[in-house]
Coordinates of C-alpha atoms in Angstrom, one line a residue:
X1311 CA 8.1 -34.5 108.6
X1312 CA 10.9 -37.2 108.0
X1313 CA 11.7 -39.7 109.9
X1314 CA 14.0 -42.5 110.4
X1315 CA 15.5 -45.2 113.3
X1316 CA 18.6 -45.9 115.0
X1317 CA 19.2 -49.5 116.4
X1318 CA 20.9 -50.1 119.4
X1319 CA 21.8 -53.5 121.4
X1320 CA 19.0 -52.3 123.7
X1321 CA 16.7 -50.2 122.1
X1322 CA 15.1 -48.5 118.4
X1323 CA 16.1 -44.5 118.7
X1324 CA 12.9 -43.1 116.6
X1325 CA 14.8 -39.8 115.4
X1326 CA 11.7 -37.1 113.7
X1327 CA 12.9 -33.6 111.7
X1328 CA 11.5 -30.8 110.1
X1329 CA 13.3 -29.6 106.7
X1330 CA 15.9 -27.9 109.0
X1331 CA 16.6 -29.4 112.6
X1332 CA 15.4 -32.5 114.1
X1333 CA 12.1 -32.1 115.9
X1334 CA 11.9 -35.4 118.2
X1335 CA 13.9 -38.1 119.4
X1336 CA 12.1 -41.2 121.0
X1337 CA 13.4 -44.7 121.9
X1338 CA 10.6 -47.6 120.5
X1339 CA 10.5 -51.4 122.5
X1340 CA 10.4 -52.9 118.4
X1341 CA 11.6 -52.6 115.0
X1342 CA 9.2 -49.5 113.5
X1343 CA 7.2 -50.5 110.6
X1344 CA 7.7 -47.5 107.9
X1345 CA 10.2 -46.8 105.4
X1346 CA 13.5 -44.9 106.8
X1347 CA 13.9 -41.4 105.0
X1348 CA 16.7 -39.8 103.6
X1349 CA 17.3 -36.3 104.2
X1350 CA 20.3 -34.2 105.1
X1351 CA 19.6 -33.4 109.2
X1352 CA 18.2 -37.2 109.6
X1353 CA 21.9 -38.3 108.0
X1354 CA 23.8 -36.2 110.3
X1355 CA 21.8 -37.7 113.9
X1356 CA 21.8 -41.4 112.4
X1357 CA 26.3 -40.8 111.9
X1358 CA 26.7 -38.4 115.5
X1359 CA 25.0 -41.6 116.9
X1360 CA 27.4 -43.7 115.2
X1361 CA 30.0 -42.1 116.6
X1362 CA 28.7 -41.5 120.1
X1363 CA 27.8 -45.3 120.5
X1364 CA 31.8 -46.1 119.4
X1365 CA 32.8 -44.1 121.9
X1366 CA 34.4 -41.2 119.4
X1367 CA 31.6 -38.5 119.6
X1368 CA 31.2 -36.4 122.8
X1369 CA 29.1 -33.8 121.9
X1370 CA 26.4 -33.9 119.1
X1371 CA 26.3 -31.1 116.5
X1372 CA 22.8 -32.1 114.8
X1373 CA 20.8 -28.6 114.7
X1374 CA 18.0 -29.3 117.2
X1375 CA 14.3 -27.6 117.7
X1376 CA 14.5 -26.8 120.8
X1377 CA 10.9 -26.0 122.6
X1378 CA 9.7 -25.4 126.2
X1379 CA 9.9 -22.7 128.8
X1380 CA 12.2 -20.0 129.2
X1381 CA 13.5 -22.1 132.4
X1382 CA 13.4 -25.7 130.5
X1383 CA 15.5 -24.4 127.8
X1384 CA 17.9 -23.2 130.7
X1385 CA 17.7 -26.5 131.9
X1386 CA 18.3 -28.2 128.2
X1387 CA 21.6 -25.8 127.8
X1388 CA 22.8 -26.5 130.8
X1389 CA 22.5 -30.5 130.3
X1390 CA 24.3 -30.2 126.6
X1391 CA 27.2 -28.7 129.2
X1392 CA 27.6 -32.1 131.3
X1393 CA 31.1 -33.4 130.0
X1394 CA 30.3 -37.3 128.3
X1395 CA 31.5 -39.4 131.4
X1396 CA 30.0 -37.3 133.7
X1397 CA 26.8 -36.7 136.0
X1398 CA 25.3 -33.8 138.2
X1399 CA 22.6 -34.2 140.5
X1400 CA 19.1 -32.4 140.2
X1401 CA 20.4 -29.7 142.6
X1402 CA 23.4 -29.0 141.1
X1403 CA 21.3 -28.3 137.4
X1404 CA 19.5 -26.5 139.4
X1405 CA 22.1 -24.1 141.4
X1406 CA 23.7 -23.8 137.9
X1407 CA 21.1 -22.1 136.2
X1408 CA 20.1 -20.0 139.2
X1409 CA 17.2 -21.4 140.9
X1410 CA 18.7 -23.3 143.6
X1411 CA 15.5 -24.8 145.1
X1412 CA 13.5 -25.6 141.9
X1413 CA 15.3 -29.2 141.5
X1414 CA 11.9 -30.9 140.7
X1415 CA 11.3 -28.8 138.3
X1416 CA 15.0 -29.8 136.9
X1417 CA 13.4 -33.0 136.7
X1418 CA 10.0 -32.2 135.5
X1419 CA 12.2 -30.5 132.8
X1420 CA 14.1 -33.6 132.0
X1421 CA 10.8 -35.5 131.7
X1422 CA 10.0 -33.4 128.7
X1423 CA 13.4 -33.6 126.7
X1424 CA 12.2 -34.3 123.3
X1425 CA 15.8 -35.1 122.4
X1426 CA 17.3 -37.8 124.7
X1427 CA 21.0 -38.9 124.1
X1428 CA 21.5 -35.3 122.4
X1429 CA 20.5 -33.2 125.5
X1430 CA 21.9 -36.0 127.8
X1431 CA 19.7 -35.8 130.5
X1432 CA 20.9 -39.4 131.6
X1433 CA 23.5 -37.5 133.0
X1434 CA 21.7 -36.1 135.2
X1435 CA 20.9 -38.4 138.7
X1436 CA 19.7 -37.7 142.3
X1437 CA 21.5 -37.2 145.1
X1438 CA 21.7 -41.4 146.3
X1439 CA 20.7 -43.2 143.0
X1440 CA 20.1 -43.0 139.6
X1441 CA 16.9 -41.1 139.5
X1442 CA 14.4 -41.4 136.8
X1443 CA 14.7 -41.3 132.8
X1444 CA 11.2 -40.9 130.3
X1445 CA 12.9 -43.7 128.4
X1446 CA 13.4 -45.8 131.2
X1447 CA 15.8 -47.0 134.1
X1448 CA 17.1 -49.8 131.7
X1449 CA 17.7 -47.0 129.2
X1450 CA 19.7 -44.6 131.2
X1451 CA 21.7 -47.5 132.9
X1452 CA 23.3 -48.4 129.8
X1453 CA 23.9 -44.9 128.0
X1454 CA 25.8 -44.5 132.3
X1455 CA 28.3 -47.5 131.7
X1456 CA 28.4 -46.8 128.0
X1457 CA 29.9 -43.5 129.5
X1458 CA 31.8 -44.8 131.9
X1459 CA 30.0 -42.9 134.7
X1460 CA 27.9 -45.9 136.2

């Protein structure tokens, strides 16, 4: 495994790959104590983020592992399909894939992302206010009005 960081005004993105695709994405309250590696997949994340935190990358291209359920990687396609500036509710994910009524389990779902920012499931909010986000509240109120959708 390789691994490197991403800094950010308001947190450390802890990106993790695999000698093909990245494996895990997780944001860290401090500076992580190892060395940052070089390697081809960890270059391209580190320089989409780049681009998505200037405001000049919409979608990211990095090759991704993507792992779950059948129904969670419905959920993780349909999340990479939010337009950046954008939200849907819970229900709506949920209608979208087909299974109107499993909403919860949209969220349950967006609990388990392993790739935050990438899937953009801080896109995704409920019905009367933000909703929740595994990184935290903070977190997914800035990616919003980094956006432009908060």
């Amino acid at each position: 495994m390789y691994q490197s960081f991403y800094k950010t005004d308001f947190a450390y993105i802890l990106l993790q790959c695999n000698k093909n695709k990245l494996i895990n994405i997780s944001f860290l309250d401090s500076k992580p104590n190892f060395i940052k590696h070089r390697h081809p997949i960890l270059n391209q994340a580190l320089e989409e983020l780049d681009l998505y935190f200037n405001k000049k990358l919409f979608k990211f291209n990095t090759p991704l592992l993507l792992d779950g359920s059948d129904f969670e990687i419905k959920v993780y396609k349909a999340l990479i399909e939010i337009p950046y500036g954008q939200t849907k509710t819970y229900q709506e994910i949920a209608s979208y894939i087909n299974h109107p009524k499993a909403f919860r389990a949209v969220g349950n779902a967006n609990a388990k992302n392993k790739f935050p920012i990438f899937i953009p499931c801080h896109r995704v909010v409920a019905k009367n206010h933000v909703g929740g986000y595994n990184g935290g509240l903070y977190i997914k109120k800035r990616l919003l009005q980094l956006e432009g959708s908060l």
